[in-house]
XYZ file of C-alpha atoms in Angstrom:
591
model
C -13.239 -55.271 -32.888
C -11.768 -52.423 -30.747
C -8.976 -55.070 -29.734
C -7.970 -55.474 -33.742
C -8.025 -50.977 -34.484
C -6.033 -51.193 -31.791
C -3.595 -53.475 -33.201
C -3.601 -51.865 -36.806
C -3.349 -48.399 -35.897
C -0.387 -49.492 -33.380
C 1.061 -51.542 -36.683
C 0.446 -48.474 -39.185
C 1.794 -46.352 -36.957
C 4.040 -48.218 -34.599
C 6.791 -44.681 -34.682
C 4.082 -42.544 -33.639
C 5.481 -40.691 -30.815
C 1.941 -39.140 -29.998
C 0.641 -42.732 -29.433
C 3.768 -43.705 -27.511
C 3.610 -41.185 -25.230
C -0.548 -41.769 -24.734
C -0.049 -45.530 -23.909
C 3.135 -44.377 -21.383
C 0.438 -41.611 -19.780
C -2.164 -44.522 -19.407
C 0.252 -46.883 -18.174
C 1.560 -44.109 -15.780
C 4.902 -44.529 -17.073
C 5.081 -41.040 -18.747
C 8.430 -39.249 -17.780
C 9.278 -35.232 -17.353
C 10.867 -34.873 -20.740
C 8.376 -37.236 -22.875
C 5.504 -34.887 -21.442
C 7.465 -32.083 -22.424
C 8.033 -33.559 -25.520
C 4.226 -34.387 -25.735
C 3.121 -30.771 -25.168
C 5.065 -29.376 -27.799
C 3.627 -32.001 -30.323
C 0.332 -31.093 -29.527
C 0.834 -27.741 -29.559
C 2.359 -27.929 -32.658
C -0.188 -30.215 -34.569
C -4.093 -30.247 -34.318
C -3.710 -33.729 -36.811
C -1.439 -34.611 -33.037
C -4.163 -33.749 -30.902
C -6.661 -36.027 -33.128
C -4.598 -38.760 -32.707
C -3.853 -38.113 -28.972
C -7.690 -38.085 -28.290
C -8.381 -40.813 -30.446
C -6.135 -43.225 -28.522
C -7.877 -42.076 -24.749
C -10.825 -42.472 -26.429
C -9.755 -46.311 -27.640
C -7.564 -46.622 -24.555
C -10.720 -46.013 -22.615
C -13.280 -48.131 -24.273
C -11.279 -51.096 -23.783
C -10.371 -50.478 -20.108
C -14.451 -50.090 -19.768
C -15.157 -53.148 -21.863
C -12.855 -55.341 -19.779
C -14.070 -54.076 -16.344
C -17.422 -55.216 -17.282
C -16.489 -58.975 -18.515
C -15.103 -59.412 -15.577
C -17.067 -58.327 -12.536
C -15.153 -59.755 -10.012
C -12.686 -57.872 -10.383
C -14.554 -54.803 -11.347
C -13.105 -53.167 -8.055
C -9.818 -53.826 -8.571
C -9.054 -51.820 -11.672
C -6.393 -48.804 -10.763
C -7.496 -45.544 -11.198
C -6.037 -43.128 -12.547
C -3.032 -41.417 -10.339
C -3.736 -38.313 -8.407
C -2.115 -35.296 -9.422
C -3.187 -33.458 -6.502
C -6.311 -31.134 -6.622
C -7.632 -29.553 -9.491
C -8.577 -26.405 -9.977
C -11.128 -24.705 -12.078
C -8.738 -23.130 -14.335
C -6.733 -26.933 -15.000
C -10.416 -28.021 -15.843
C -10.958 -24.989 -18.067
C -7.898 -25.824 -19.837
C -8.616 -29.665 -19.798
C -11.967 -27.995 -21.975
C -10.029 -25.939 -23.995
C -7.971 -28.770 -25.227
C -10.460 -31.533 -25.278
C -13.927 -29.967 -26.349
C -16.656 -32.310 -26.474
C -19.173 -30.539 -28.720
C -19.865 -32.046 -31.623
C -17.347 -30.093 -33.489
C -14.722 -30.272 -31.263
C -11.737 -32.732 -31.430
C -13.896 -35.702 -29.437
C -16.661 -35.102 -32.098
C -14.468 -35.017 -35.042
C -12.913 -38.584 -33.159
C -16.881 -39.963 -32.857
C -17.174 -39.112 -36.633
C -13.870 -40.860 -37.901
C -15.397 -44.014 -36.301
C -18.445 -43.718 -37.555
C -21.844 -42.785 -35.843
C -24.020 -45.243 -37.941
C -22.873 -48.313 -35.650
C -25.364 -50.187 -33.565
C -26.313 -48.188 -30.283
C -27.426 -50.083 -27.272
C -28.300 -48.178 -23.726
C -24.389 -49.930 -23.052
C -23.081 -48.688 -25.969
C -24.294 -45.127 -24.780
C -23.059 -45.096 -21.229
C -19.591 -46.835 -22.242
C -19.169 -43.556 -24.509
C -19.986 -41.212 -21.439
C -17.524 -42.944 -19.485
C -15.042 -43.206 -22.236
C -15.533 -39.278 -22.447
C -15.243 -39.024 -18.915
C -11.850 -40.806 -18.993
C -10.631 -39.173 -22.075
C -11.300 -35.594 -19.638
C -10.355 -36.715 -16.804
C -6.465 -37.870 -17.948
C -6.579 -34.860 -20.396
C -6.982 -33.102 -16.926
C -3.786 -35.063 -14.904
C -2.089 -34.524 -18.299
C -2.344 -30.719 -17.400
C -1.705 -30.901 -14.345
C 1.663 -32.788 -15.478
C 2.325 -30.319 -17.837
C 2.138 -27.068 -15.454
C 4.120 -29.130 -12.469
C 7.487 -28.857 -14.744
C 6.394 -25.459 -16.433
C 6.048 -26.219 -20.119
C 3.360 -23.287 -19.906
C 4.941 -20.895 -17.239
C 2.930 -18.485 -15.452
C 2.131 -15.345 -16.181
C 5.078 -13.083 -15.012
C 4.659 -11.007 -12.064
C 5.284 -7.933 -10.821
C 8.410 -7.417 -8.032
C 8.902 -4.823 -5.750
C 12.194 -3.050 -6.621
C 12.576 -0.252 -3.520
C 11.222 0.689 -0.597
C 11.538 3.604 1.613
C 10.679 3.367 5.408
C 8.374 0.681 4.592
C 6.319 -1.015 7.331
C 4.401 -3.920 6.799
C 1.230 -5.441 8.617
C 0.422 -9.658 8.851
C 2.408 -12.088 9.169
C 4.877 -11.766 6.135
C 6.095 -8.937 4.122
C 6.799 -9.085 0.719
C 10.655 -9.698 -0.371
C 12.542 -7.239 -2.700
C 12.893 -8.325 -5.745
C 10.739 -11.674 -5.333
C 7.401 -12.220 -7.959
C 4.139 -10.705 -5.952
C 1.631 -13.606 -5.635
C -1.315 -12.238 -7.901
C -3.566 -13.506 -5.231
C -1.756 -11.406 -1.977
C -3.154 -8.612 -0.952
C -0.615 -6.554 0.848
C -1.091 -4.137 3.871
C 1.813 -1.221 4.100
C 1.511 0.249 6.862
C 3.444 3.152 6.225
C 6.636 4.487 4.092
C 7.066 3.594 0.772
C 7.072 0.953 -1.917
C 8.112 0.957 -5.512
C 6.558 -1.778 -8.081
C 8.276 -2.728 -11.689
C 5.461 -4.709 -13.781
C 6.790 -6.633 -16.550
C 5.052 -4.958 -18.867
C 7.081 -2.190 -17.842
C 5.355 -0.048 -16.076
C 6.295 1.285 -12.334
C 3.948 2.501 -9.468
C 4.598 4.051 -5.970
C 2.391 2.533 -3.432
C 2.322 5.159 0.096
C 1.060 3.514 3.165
C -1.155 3.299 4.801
C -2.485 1.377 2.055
C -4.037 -2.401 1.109
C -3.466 -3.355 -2.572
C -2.519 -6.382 -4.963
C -0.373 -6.794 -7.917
C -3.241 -8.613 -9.447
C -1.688 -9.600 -13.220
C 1.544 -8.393 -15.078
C -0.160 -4.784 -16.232
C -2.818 -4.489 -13.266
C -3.253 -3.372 -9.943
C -6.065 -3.548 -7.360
C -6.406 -0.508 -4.592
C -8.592 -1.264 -1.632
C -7.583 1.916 0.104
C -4.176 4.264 0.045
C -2.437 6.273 -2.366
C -0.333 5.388 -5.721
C 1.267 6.862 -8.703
C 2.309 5.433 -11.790
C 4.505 5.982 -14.386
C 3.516 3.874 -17.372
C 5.457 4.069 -20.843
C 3.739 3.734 -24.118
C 5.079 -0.030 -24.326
C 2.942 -0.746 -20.711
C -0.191 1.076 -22.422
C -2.994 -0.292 -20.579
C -1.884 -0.629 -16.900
C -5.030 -0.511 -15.018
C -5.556 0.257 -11.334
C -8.706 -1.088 -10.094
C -10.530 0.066 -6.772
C -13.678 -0.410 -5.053
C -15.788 1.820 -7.556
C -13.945 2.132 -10.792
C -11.072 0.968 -12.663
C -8.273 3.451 -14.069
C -6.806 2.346 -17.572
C -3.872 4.501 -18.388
C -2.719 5.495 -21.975
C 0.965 5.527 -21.801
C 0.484 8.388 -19.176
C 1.889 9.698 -15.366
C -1.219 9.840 -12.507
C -2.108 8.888 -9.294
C -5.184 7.272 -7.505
C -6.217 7.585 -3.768
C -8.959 5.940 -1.675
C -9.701 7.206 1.703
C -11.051 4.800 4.184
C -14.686 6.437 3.872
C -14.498 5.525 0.121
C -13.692 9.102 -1.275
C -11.956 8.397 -4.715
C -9.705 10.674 -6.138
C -7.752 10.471 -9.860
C -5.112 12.669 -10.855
C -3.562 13.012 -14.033
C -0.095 14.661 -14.126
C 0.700 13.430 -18.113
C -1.310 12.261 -20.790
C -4.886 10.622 -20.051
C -6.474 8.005 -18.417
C -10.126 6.254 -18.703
C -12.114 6.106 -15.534
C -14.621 3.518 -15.898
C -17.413 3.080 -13.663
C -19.059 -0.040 -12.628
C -18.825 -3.855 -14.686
C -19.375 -2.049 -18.233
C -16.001 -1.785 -20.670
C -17.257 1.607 -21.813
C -14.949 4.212 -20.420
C -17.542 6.574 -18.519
C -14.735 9.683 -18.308
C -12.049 10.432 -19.873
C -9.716 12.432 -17.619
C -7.026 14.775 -19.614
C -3.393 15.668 -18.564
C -3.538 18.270 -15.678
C -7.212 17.871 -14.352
C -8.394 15.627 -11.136
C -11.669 14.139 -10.176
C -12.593 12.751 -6.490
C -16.469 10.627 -6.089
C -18.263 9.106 -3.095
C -19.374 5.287 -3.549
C -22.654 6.773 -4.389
C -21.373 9.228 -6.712
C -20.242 6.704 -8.876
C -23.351 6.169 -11.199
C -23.133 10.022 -11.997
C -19.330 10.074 -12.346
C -19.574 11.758 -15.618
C -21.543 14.762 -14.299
C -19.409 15.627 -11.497
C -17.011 18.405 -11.292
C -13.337 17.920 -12.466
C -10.344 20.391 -10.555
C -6.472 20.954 -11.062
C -4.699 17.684 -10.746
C -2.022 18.231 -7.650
C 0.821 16.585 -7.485
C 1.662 17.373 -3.938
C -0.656 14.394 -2.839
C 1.446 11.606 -4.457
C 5.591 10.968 -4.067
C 6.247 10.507 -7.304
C 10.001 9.647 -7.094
C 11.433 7.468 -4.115
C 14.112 9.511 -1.446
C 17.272 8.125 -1.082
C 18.522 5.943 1.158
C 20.129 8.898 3.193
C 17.354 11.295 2.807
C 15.313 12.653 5.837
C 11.803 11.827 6.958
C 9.366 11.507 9.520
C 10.066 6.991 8.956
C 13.510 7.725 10.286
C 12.208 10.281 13.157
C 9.701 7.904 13.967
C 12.160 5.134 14.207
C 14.336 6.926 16.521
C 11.591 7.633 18.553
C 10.649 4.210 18.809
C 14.085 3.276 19.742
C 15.086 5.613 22.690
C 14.298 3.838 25.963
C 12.821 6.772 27.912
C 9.532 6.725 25.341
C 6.603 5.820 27.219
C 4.150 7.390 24.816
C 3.741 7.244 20.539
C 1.104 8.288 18.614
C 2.173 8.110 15.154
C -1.459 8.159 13.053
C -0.080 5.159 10.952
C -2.697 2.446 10.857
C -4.887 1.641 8.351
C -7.491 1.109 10.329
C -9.266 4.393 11.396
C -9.977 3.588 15.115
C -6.479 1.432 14.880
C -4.678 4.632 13.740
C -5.647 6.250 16.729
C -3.536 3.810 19.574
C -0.957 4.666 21.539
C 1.813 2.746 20.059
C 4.166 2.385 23.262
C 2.064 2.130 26.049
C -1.851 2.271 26.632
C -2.902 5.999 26.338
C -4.945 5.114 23.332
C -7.494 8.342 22.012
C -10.911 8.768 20.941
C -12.546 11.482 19.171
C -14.387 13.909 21.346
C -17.131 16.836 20.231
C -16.736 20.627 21.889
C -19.497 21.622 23.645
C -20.490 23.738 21.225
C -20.569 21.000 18.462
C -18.590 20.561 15.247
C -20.193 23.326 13.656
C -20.454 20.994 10.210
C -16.396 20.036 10.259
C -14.953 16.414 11.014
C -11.902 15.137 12.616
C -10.200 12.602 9.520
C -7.611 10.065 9.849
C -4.638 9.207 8.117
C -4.039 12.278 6.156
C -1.222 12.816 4.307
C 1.916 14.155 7.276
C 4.981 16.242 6.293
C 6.201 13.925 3.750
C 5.027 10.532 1.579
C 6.069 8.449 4.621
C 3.909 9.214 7.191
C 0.433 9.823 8.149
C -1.577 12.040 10.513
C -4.734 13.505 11.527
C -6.369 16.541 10.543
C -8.427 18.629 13.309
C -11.515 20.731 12.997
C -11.689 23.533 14.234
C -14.863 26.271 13.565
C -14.042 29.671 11.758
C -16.543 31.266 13.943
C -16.592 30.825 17.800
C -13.355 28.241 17.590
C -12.641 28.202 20.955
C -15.376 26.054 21.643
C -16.503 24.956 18.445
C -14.711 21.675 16.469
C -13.615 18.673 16.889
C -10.218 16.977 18.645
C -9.093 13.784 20.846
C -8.624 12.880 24.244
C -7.198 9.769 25.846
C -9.310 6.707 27.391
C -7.211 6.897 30.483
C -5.585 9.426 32.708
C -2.507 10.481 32.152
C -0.192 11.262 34.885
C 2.866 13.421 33.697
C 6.176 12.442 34.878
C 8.867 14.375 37.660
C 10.871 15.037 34.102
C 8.851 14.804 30.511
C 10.350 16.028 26.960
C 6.822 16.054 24.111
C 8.064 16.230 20.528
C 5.811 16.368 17.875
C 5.689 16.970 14.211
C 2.583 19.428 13.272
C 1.267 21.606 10.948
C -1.162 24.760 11.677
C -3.615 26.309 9.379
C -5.598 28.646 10.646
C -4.705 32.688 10.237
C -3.906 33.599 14.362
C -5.214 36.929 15.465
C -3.772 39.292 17.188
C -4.775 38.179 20.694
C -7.315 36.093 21.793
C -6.483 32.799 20.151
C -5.974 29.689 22.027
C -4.910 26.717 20.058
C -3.675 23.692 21.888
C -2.323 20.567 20.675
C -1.430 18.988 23.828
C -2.718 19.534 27.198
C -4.433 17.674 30.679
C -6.575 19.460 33.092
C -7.857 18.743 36.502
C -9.939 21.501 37.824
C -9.906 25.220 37.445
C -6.914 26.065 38.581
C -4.763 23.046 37.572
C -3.768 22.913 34.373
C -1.281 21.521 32.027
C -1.143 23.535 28.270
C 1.874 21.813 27.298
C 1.992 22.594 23.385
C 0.101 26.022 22.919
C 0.108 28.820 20.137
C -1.547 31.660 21.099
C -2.239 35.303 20.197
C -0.396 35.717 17.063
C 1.283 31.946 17.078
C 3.457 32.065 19.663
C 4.504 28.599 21.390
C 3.075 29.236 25.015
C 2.258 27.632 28.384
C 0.583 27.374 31.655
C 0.355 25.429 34.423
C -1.568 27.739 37.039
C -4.266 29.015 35.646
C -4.270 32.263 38.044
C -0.416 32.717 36.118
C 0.264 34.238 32.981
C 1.061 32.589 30.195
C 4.768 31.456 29.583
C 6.177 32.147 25.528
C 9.020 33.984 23.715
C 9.756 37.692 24.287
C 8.253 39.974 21.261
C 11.447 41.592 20.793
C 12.571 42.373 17.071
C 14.862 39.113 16.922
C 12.127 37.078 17.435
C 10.281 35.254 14.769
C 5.996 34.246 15.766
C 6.438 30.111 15.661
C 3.530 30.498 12.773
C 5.225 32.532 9.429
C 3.332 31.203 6.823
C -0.373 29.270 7.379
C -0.100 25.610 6.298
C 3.505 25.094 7.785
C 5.016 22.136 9.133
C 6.860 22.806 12.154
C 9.104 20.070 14.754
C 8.372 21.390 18.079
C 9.649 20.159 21.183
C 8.849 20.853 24.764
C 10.899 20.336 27.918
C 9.570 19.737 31.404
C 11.214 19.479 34.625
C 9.500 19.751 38.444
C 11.357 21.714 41.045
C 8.952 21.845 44.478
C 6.061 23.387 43.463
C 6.904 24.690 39.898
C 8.497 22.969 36.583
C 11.334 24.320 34.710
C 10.267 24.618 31.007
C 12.333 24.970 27.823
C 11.380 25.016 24.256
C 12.634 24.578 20.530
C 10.943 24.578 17.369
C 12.083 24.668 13.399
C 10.176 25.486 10.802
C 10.292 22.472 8.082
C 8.511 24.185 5.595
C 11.073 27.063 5.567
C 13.874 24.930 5.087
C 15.021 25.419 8.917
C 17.687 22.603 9.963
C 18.651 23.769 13.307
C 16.651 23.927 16.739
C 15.002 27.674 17.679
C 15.345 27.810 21.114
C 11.926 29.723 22.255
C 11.999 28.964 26.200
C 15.191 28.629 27.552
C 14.642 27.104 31.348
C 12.174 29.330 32.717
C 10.591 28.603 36.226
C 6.760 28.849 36.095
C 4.325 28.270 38.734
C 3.012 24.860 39.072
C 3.215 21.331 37.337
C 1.289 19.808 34.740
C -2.208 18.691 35.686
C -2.789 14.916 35.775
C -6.111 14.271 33.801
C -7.194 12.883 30.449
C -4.556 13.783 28.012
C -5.932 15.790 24.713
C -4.490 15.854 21.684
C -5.634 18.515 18.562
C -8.166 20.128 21.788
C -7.418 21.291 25.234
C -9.716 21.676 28.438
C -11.767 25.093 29.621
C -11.873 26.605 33.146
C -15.244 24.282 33.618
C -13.400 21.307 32.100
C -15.507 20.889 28.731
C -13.647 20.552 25.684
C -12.318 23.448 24.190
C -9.598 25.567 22.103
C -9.156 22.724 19.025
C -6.114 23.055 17.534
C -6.394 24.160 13.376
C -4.264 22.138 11.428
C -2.543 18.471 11.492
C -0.806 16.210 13.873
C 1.845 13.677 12.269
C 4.027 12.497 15.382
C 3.419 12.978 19.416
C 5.831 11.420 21.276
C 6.511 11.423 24.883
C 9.728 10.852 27.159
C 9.788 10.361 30.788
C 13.238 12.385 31.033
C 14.410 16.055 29.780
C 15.989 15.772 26.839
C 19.269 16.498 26.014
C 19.085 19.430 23.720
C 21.865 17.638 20.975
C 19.031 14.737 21.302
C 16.550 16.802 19.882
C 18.453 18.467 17.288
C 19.950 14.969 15.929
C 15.791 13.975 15.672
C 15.525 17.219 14.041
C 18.700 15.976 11.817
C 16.354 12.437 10.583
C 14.176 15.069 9.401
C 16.820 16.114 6.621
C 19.099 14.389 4.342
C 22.032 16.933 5.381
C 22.600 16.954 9.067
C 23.463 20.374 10.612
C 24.508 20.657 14.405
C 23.570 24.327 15.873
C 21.021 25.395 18.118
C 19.870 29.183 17.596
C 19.663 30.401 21.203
């Protein structure tokens, strides 16, 4: 009986492409352009699909009712050709097309034949298998269909610039080239700019881990991004740990610390911050207001304190190719073969972030004596521009000689016959008018023996000492000269100059103040002879040591690049470095 339906409904309808192409699929004879062809009938037709299902489902029963008339040869019936593996989402769209409810296509198919027929236990199982074989070449028919892209993937997004962009694992992502939805990405530093197809753009600064996770949606496991979305990209949602931010064809930014700290920014418009699996927005954040959270803060996001949005924490716009930053100064750095020392801050990773990246003078935070008074050292702030990172010291407001928090080095360091230090910093703290000590490098070995390499003292001069029965070394106070600290909260290049001669060490040092716009190398110390050599010892970084050799004098502010050379410096050296710091290159050095 299922031999003669065959036979008429292959007679009635013997031009049926839909059952021409079904008996080529079982027959595995189905070609690239007749499943094309096949896809678009189907998708054009539900009467198509009927007839499609109808024919697996006949197709099937016979194949069944054959294999068990003739039992020796049960095991030699061919199966049906892999396709490779199959993955949940072919078989969810194997269900989508071939829904075996009752009043899906396979029931309607079960109805047109009739349900009133005689049922044995047979009858029963051949219909589960002639289900399961109707599902399982609906499934290779997918799988068919997606290998020659009759339903192309979703389009992704593409990275379209980057800006001193350095990239941790094995592979970095290629301008221009789709982002695998699935990739998470780890930039270590600089920046990258993303074009969604829905239109939308976003800067990602490293350090930072994300994913272009869809065409309108991006996931932030930590690190800093703004977006510009336009009213046609309405919708773009960046999604981190705690909470996902759905624009409304707005400007803002997102950061997340390492620690979890949270922070939203809206520069234009308004965005929804929702909290936790629910679709109900719990905040909605309004054009020029900002609002950071804890992961424990999160079920109280509502109820927590909003603040002025600032734009200063995001680079919103990419530098050219020829401007300055601390990407090309570190690069240079990097490159000079006389650099036996880098700490650059850059890592992701918060003990990472903290390695030497030349050699193997890596740092660890260290207490004063007097405790942290309440403050924390914290990693992989923001430096002196979008594409670089440092660390931010602590230093107490009260007693902060011997109270906050710095780092020192694992091993000891052992200053060479000739040394240059050049470092990129920022100070914050209000200097008094004598007293101060604030040092951001320095090694000690006993009372006397000292090495204060990178010192502002008293009222922010750039100092140092060597002897500690000598005075201090630093620019005259005469009425031409400027304190190294103007303004609190500048960034400043400073460089230092060391040379040994017997028993003392020729010292010379520059600064510029980036903050105020300075292009060309202050000369502060111009080769003066001072008593003694720097001290071989731990080397500290943000802190310095005390007469008794406890941790003291934390330096109040940031650290973006330390780098050390194991020769003096040229000055024109330093002054092209200072150059990399500024689009527009300017040669003088103000004695």
């Amino acid at each position: 009986m299922t031999s003669e339906r065959m036979q008429s409904g292959s007679t009635a309808e013997s031009h049926d492409p839909v059952r021409e192409y079904a008996a080529a699929l079982c027959d595995d004879a189905l070609t690239a352009e007749q499943a094309r062809h096949l896809a678009e009938l189907l998708n054009g037709s539900n009467d198509a699909r009927v007839r499609f299902v109808e024919y697996l489902f006949l197709h099937g029963e016979l194949h069944w009712g054959l294999a068990a008339t003739l039992p020796s040869q049960a095991g030699a019936v061919r199966s049906v050709p892999s396709m490779g593996d199959v993955s949940p989402a072919s078989c969810g769209a194997a269900a989508a097309l071939l829904p075996m409810s009752e009043g899906g296509v396979a029931g309607r198919v079960a109805r047109r034949r009739g349900a009133g027929g005689r049922r044995g236990l047979r009858a029963v199982v051949g219909a589960l298998l002639t289900a399961a074989v109707a599902v399982i070449l609906a499934v290779v028919l997918v799988g068919s269909w997606r290998s020659i892209d009759v339903h192309p993937a979703e389009p992704s997004a593409r990275i379209v610039e980057t800006f001193g962009a350095v990239w941790d694992g094995d592979a970095a992502p290629e301008l221009g080239q789709p982002l695998d939805p699935k990739q998470w990405w780890t930039l270590a530093s600089g920046l990258a700019k993303v074009e969604t197809p829905a239109g939308a753009t976003f800067i990602v600064e490293g350090p930072a881990r994300w994913a272009a996770a869809g065409s309108n949606h991006l996931r932030l496991a930590v690190g800093g991004v703004s977006a510009e979305v336009p009213h046609a990209a309405r919708g773009f949602c960046v999604e981190t740990p705690t909470a996902r931010v759905i624009d409304e064809g707005t400007s803002f930014g997102v950061r997340v610390e390492p620690d979890g700290l949270s922070e939203v920014h809206v520069f234009v418009g308004r965005v929804a911050v929702v909290a936790g699996s629910t679709d109900v927005p719990t905040l909605i954040l309004d054009e020029g207001r900002s609002i950071a959270w804890l992961p424990s803060q999160r079920d109280r996001l509502a109820r927590l304190p909003l603040a002025p949005a600032n734009e200063d924490r995001f680079a919103r716009t990419m530098p050219s190719a020829s401007s300055g930053s601390v990407a090309r100064l570190r690069q240079a750095m990097l490159e000079h073969p006389r650099l036996i020392h880098l700490f650059s801050f850059e890592a992701v990773d918060s003990s990472a972030c903290l390695q030497d990246a030349k050699g193997d003078l890596h740092l660890h935070r260290i207490v004063m004596s007097g405790g942290d008074g309440g403050g924390s050292l914290r990693t992989r702030v923001r430096g002196r521009d979008p594409t670089s990172r440092g660390v931010r010291f602590y230093r107490a407001s009260r007693d902060g000689d011997r109270v906050g928090v710095g780092l020192v080095s694992e091993r000891t360091f052992v200053p060479p016959t000739e040394m240059t230090i050049e470092l990129v910093a920022r100070f914050d703290a209000q200097p008094r008018a004598a007293g101060g000590i604030f040092s951001a490098v320095a090694t000690r070995s006993s009372r006397k023996q000292c090495g204060f390499l990178v010192t502002a003292v008293d009222d922010g001069r750039l100092a140092h000492l060597f002897d500690a029965d000598s005075p201090w070394t630093m620019p005259p106070g005469d009425p031409f000269w400027r304190p190294l600290i103007g303004t609190t909260g500048d960034w400043h290049y400073l460089c230092v100059r060391l040379e040994q001669e017997d028993a003392n060490t020729r010292v010379s040092s520059f600064a510029a103040n980036l903050t105020q716009g300075e292009r060309s190398l202050r000369c502060l110390v111009n080769s003066v002879l001072m008593t003694g050599h720097a001290a071989s010892g731990p080397l500290a970084v943000g802190c310095g040591f005390a007469d008794d050799l406890t941790h003291a004098y934390p330096w109040a502010g940031v650290i973006d690049e330390l780098a050390i050379y194991d020769v003096a410096l040229a000055t024109e050296i330093l002054q092209r470095h200072l150059d990399l710091l500024w689009s527009a290159p300017r040669s003088t050095v103000i004695p």
